[in-house]
XYZ file of C-alpha atoms in Angstrom:
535
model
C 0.000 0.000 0.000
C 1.401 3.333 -1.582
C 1.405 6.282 1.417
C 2.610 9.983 1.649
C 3.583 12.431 4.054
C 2.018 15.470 4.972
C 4.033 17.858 7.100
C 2.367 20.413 9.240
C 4.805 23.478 10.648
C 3.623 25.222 14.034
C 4.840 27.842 16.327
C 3.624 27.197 19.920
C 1.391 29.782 20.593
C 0.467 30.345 17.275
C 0.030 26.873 15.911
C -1.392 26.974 12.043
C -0.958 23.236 10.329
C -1.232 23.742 6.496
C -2.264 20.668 4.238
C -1.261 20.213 1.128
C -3.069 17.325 0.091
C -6.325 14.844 0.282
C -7.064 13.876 3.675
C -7.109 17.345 5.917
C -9.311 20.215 4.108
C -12.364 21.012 6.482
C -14.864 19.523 4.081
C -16.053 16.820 6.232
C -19.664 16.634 7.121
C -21.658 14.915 10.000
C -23.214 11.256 8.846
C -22.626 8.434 7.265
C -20.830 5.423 8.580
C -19.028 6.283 11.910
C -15.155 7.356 11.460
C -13.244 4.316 13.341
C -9.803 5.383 14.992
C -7.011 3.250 16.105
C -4.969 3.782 19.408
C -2.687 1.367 21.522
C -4.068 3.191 24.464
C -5.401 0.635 27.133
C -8.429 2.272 29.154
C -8.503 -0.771 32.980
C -10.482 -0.142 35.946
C -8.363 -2.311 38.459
C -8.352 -2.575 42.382
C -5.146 0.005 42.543
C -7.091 2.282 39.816
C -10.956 1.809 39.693
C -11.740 5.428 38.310
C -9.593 5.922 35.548
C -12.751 8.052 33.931
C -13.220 10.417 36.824
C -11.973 13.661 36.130
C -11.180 13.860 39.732
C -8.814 11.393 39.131
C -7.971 10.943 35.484
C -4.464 12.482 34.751
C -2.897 10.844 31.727
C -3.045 11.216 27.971
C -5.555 8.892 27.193
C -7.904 9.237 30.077
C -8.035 12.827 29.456
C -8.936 12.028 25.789
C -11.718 10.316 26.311
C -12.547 13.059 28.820
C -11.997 16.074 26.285
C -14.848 14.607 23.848
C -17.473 14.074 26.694
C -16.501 16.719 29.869
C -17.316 20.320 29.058
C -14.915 22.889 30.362
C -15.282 26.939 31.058
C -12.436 27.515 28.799
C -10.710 25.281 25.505
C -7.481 25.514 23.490
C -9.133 27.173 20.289
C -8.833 25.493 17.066
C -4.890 25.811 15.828
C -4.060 26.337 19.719
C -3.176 29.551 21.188
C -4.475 31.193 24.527
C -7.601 29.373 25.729
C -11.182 30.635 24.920
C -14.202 30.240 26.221
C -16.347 27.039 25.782
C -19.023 26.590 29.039
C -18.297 29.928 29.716
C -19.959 32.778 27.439
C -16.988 35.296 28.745
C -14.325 34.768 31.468
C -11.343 36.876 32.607
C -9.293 38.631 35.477
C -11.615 41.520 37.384
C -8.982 42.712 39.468
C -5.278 44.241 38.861
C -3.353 41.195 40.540
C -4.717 38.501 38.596
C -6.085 36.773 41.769
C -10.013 37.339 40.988
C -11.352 35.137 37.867
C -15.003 35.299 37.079
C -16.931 33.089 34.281
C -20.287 33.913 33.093
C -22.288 30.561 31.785
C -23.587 30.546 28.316
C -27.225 30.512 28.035
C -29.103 27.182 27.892
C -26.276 24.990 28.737
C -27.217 21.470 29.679
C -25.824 17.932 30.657
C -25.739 14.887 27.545
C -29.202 14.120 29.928
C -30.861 17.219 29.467
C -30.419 18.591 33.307
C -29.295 22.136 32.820
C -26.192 23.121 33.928
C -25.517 26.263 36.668
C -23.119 27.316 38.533
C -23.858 25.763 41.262
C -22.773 22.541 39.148
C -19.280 24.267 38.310
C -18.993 25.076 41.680
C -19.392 21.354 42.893
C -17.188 19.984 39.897
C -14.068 21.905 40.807
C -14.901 21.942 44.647
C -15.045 18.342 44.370
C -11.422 17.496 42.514
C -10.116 19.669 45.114
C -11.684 17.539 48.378
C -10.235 14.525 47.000
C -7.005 14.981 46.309
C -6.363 11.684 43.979
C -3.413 10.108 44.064
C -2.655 11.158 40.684
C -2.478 14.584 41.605
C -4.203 16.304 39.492
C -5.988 18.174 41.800
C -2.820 20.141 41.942
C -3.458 21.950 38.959
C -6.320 24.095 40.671
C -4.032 24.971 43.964
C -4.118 28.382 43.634
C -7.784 28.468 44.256
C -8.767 29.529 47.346
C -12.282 29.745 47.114
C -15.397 29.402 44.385
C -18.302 31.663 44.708
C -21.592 31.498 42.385
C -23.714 34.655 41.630
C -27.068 33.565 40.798
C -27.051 30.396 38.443
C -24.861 31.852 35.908
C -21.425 33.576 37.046
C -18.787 32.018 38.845
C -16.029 33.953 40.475
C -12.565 32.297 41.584
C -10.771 33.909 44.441
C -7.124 32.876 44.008
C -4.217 32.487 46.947
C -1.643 34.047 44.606
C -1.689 35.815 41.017
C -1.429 32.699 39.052
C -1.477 33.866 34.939
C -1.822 30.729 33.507
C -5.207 29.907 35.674
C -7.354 29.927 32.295
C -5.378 27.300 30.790
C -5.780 25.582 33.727
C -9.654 26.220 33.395
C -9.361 24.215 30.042
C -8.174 20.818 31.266
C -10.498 18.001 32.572
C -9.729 18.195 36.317
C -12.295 21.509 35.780
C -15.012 19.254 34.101
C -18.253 20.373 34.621
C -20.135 16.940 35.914
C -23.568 16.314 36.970
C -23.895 16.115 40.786
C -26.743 13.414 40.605
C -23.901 11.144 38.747
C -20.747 12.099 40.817
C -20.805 12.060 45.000
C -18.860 14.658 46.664
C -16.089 13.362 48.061
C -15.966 9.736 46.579
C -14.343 8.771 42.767
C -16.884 7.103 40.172
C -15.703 3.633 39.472
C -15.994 2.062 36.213
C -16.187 3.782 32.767
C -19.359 5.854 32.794
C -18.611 9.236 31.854
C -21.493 12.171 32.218
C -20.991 15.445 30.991
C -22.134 18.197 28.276
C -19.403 17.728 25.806
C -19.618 17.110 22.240
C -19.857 13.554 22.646
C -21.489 10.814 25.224
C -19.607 7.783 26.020
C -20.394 4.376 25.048
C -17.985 1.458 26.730
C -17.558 -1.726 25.251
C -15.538 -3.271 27.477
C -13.766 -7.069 28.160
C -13.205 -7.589 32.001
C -11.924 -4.873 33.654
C -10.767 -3.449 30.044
C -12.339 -1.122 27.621
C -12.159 -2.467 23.863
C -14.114 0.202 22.294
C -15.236 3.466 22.818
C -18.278 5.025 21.336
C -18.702 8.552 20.972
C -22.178 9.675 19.877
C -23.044 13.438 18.748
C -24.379 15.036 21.812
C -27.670 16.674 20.540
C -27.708 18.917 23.820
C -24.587 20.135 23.227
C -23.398 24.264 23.552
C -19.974 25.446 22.651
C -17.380 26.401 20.492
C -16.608 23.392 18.703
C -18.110 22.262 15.358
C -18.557 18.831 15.656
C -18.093 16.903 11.710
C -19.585 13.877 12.230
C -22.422 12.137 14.077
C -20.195 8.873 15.648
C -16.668 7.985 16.199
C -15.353 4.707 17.763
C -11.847 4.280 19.373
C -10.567 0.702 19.466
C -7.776 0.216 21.574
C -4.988 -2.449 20.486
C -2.517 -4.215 22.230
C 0.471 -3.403 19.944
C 1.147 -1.087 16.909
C 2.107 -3.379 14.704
C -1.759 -4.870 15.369
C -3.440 -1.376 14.379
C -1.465 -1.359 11.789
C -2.678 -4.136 10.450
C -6.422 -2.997 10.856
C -5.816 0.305 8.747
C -4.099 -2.283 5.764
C -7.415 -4.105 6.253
C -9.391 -0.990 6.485
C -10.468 -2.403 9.746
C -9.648 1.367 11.210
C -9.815 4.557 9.594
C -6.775 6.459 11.353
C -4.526 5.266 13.643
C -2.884 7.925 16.284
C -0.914 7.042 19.781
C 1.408 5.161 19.401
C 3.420 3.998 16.276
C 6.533 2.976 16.566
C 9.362 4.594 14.830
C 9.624 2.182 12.240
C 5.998 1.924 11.239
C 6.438 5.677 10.776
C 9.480 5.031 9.056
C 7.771 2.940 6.192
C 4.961 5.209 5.631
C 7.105 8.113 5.465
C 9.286 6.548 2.966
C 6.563 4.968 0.520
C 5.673 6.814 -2.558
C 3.468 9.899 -3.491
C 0.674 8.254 -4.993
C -1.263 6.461 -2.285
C -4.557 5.869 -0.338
C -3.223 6.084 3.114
C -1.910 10.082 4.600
C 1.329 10.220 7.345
C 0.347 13.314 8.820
C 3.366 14.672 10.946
C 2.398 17.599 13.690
C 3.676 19.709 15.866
C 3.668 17.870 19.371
C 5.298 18.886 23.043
C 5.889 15.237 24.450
C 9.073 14.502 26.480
C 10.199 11.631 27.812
C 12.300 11.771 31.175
C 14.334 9.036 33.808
C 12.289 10.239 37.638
C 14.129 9.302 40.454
C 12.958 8.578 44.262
C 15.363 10.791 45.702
C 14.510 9.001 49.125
C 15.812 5.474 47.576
C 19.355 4.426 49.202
C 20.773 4.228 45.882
C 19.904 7.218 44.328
C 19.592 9.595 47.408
C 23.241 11.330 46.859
C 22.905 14.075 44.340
C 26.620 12.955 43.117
C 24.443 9.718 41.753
C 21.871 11.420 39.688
C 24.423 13.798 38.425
C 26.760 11.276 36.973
C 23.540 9.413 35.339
C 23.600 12.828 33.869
C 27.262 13.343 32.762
C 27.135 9.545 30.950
C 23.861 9.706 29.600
C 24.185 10.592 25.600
C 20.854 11.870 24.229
C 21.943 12.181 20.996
C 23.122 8.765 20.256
C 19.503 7.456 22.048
C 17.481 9.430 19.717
C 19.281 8.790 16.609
C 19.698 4.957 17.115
C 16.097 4.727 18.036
C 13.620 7.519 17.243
C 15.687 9.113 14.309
C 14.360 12.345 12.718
C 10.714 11.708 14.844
C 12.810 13.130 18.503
C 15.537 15.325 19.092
C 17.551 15.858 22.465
C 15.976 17.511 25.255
C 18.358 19.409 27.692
C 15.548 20.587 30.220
C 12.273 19.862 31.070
C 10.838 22.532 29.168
C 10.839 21.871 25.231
C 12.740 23.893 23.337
C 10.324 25.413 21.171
C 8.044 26.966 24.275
C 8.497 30.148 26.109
C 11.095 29.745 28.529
C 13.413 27.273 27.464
C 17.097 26.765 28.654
C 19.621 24.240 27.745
C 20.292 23.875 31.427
C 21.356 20.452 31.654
C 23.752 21.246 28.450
C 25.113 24.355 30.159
C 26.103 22.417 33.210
C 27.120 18.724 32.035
C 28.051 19.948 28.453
C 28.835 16.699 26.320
C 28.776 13.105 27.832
C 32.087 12.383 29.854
C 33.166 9.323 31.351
C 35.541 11.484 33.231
C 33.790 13.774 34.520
C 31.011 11.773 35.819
C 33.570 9.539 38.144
C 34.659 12.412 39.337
C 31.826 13.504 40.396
C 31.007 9.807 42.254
C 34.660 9.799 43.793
C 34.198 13.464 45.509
C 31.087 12.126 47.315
C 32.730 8.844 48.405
C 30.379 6.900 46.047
C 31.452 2.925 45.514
C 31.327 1.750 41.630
C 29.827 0.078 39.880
C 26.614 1.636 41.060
C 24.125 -1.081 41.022
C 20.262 0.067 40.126
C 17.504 -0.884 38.002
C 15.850 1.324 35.341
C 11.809 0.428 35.354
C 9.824 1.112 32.439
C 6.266 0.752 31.293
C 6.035 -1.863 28.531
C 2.875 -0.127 27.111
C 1.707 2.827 27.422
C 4.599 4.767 25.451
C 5.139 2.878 22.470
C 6.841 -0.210 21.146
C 10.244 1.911 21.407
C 10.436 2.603 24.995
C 12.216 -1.293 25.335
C 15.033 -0.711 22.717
C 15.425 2.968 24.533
C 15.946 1.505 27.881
C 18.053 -0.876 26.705
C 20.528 1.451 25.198
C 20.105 4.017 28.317
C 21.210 0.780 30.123
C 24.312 -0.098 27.925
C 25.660 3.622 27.945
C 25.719 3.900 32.012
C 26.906 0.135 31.746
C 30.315 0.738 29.925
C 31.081 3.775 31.465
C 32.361 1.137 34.469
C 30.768 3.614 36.386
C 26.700 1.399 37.036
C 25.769 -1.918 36.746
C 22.521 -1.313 35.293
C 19.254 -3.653 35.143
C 15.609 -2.880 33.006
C 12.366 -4.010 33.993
C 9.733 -3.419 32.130
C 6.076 -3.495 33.440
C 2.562 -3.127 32.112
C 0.891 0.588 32.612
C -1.907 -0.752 35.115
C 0.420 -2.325 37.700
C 3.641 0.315 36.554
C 1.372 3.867 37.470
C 0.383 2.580 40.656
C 3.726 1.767 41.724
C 5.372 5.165 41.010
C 2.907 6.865 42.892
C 3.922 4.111 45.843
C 7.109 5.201 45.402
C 8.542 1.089 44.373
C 10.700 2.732 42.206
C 14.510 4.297 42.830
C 14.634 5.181 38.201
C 12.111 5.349 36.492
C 10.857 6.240 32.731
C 8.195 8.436 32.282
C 6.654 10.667 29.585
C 4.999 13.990 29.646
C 2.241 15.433 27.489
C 1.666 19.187 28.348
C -1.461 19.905 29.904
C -1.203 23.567 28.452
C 1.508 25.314 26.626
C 3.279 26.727 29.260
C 6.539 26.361 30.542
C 4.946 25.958 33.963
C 3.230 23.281 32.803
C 6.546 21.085 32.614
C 7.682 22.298 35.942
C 5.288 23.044 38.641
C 3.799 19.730 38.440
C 6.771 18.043 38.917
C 8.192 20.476 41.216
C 5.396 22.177 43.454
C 3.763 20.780 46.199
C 1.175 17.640 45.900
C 3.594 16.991 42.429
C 1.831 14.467 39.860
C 5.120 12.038 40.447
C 4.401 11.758 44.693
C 8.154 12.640 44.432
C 9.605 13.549 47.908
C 12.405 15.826 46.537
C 11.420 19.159 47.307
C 13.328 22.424 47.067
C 11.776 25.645 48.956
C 13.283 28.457 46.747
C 11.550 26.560 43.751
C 8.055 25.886 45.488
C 7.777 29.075 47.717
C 9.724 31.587 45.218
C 9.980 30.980 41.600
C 6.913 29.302 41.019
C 4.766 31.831 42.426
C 6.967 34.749 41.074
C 6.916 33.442 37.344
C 2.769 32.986 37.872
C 2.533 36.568 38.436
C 3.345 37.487 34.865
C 1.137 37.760 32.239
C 3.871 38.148 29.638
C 5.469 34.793 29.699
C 8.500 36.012 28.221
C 8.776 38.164 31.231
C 8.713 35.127 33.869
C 11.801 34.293 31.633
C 14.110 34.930 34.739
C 12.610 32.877 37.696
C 11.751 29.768 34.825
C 15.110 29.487 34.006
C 16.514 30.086 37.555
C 14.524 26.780 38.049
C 15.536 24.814 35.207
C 19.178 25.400 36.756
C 17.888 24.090 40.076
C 16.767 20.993 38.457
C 19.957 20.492 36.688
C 22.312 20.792 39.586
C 19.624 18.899 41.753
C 18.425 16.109 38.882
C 15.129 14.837 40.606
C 14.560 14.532 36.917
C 16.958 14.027 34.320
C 15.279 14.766 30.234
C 15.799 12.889 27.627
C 14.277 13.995 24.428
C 11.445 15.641 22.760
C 9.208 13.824 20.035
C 7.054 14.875 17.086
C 3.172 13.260 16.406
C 2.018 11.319 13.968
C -1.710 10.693 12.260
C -1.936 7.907 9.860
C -5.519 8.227 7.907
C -7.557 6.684 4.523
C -7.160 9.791 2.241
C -10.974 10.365 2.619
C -10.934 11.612 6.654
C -10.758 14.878 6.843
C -9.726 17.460 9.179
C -6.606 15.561 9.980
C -4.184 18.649 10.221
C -6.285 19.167 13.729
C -6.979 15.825 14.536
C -4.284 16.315 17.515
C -3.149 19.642 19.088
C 0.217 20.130 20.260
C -0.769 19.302 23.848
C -1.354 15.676 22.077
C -5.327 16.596 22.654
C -7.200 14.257 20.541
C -9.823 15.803 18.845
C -12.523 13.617 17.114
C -15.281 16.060 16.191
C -12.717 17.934 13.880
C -12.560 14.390 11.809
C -15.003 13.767 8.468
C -15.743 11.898 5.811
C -14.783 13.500 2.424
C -14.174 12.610 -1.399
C -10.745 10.973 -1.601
C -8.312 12.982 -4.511
């Protein structure tokens, strides 16, 4: 099967994907047979995790992709991205000079998939709610800087912040703010199982096998009000257990587009094949990074000497190019290097892998070598790579003489609950942004109640920089204290970054809307996808 590759540019902040071919003009329409998409994306309720839909507790990638089609929000990342807009909301903004009073006005006639209309009474409740319980996941943490919520009449709610926090409406935008119906959701208890209500473009349909969900179904919400223009009528998301098996359903036309993940050499092959095809590689603009986390309360990674040298041998560019090629590129600080914010810090301070270096580092701090740890990884969640990645992370510390390095790798279910526990001394992870912002790939990491339970903490960070970056509303001006904290992290290395990756949408030439299907934040968004005439 013949395929091409469509390339779409983007500036973060400005993102504007151009498509120069069959498969992403907006000429899709609502009807017809439902669009079927692909993802290797595995939705389990389990004993450690029975809530994985509750936007209480929800706090990964593909949760908060089912979430995004069925929970309305006050504010949404507009079409192309940029500063959020409002969605729930009819207007929202800051009332007061300090950015510390936020008030939301409802649009008129807003109601749940169920018909219930929506006040703000129910907002209230939502975000109360995520607040009381605190999940383990820690997304809660992304409303701390309320203090309290206050309704005015059923249609305006005002937010009464601790601290000027600029990047609150993004935060307004993300699913831990889902507006749910209190007859559905209890106060201060998570909703097992995979029901989902809301008043998003879609409702939720879950086919599921055990404790597993096989197939979504997302049906046009007819009681839906908001910004979004929804393109079709139905879209089901099956969830595989590899890539190479959703790859095989789109050859057998089993799928319509395939998304999260493909592995590098599936991308490979379609970006190679020639012009004249029936199958679209769209490539977008995407803010995923992958990282190693570290308990820095485990024995063996505890002195800072440790983590540094880990640093000092670790060389990104030979890990991207022997295993993600031209789809990553080195990351030298948490924050990617095409936001607002950005430093090479971990460059600036280790400069080029050294062997040298990094025993000196171990000898000062009376540090016996070989240092013996294991590297843990999750065998499924961030694609079919993340094995051969570990295993070269593992050979690089190993010849350096320096670590005698072991991998484990371990299934997403059993692997999430763990970190959180705190099993883990090194540990791979991956980060999609929940907004834009360089804050966004610090504070939760760094603040208090971070999404990692990580016990390293580091007072000038939590009670100085983070708060002094929120207050401005120019993000190039919070330039100073971000970058003061990307230093931090390198001389500290509670996290050590790896690289940064690109996204991928393979699609039958007659889907449209691909060039939006997925924003840089990795947000999946269905209702931009239609049926169309194929060129």
């Amino acid at each position: 099967m013949n395929r091409k590759t469509l390339v779409l540019p983007a500036v973060v902040g400005l993102l504007a994907p151009v498509l120069a071919a069959c498969g992403g003009a907006d000429s899709g329409s609502g009807g017809g047979d439902a669009i079927v998409v692909g993802t290797t994306d595995r939705f389990t309720a389990t004993k450690a995790a029975p809530a994985p839909l509750d936007p209480a507790y929800a706090y990964d990638v593909g949760t908060w992709n089912i979430l995004r089609q069925t929970v309305q929000t006050l504010m949404i990342v507009p079409k192309g991205d940029g500063d959020p807009v409002p969605e729930a909301a009819q207007s929202c903004g800051f009332t007061d000079s300090g950015n510390e009073r936020y008030a939301c006005k409802l649009r008129d006639g807003l109601k749940f998939a169920n018909g219930d209309a929506i006040t703000a009474a129910d907002v209230k409740f939502s975000i109360d709610r995520a607040r009381a319980i605190k999940a383990d996941t820690g997304v809660f943490a992304l409303l701390s800087t309320i203090d309290t919520v206050e309704t005015q009449g059923d249609n305006e709610v005002i937010f009464h912040l601790k601290t000027a926090d600029a990047t609150f409406p993004s935060k307004l935008s993300t699913p831990v703010a889902g507006i749910v119906n209190p007859d559905d959701y209890e106060k201060n208890k998570l909703r097992e199982g995979f029901e989902v209500d809301g008043s998003g473009p879609y409702t939720l349909k879950a086919e599921t096998d055990g404790d597993a969900i096989t197939k979504a179904v997302f049906t046009k919400n007819p009681n839906y009000k908001g910004t979004l223009k929804v393109n079709n009528d139905e879209v089901d998301m099956v969830s595989y257990d590899d890539a190479d098996a959703m790859d095989t359903a789109l050859e057998k036309g089993d799928i319509d587009l395939m998304t999260r993940t493909m592995s590098p050499e599936q991308i490979k092959k379609l970006s190679d094949a020639a012009a004249d095809s029936d199958i679209d590689l769209v490539e977008l603009a995407g803010l995923e990074i992958r990282y190693l986390a570290f308990n820095t309360d485990a024995p063996v990674v505890k002195t800072k000497a440790v983590r540094q040298a880990m640093a000092q041998v670790i060389n990104r560019n030979e890990l991207v190019s022997q295993v993600y090629g031209s789809q990553a590129e080195a990351l030298y600080s948490l924050v990617p290097a095409s936001v607002t914010g950005h430093s090479n810090a971990f460059f600036n301070k280790y400069s080029d892998p050294s062997v040298t270096k990094a025993k000196a580092l171990l000898t000062e701090a009376n540090i016996t070598t070989p240092v013996k740890l294991t590297l843990n990884y999750t065998t499924d969640h961030y694609g079919p790579a993340t094995k051969q990645e570990f295993e070269l992370l593992k050979k690089q510390l190993n010849d350096s003489g320096l670590f005698d390095v072991t991998v484990k790798g371990t299934a997403w279910d059993t692997f999430a609950p763990a970190e959180r526990k705190g099993e883990y001394a090194v540990y791979g992870m991956g980060w999609f942004p929940d907004f834009p912002d360089a804050d966004n790939f610090l504070a939760p990491f760094l603040d208090k109640d971070n999404t990692l339970n990580s016990p390293y903490t580091n007072s000038e960070i939590i009670n100085k920089l983070i708060p002094q970056s929120r207050r401005e509303a120019d993000r190039i001006s919070a330039g100073k204290s971000l970058t003061e904290i990307q230093d931090i992290v390198a001389d500290d290395v509670p996290i050590l970054p790896l690289w940064q990756g690109k996204q991928y949408v393979a699609a039958n030439t007659d889907i449209t809307g691909t060039a939006y299907a997925l924003n840089s934040s990795a947000t999946l968004q269905l209702w931009e996808l239609g049926r169309g005439v194929s060129n």
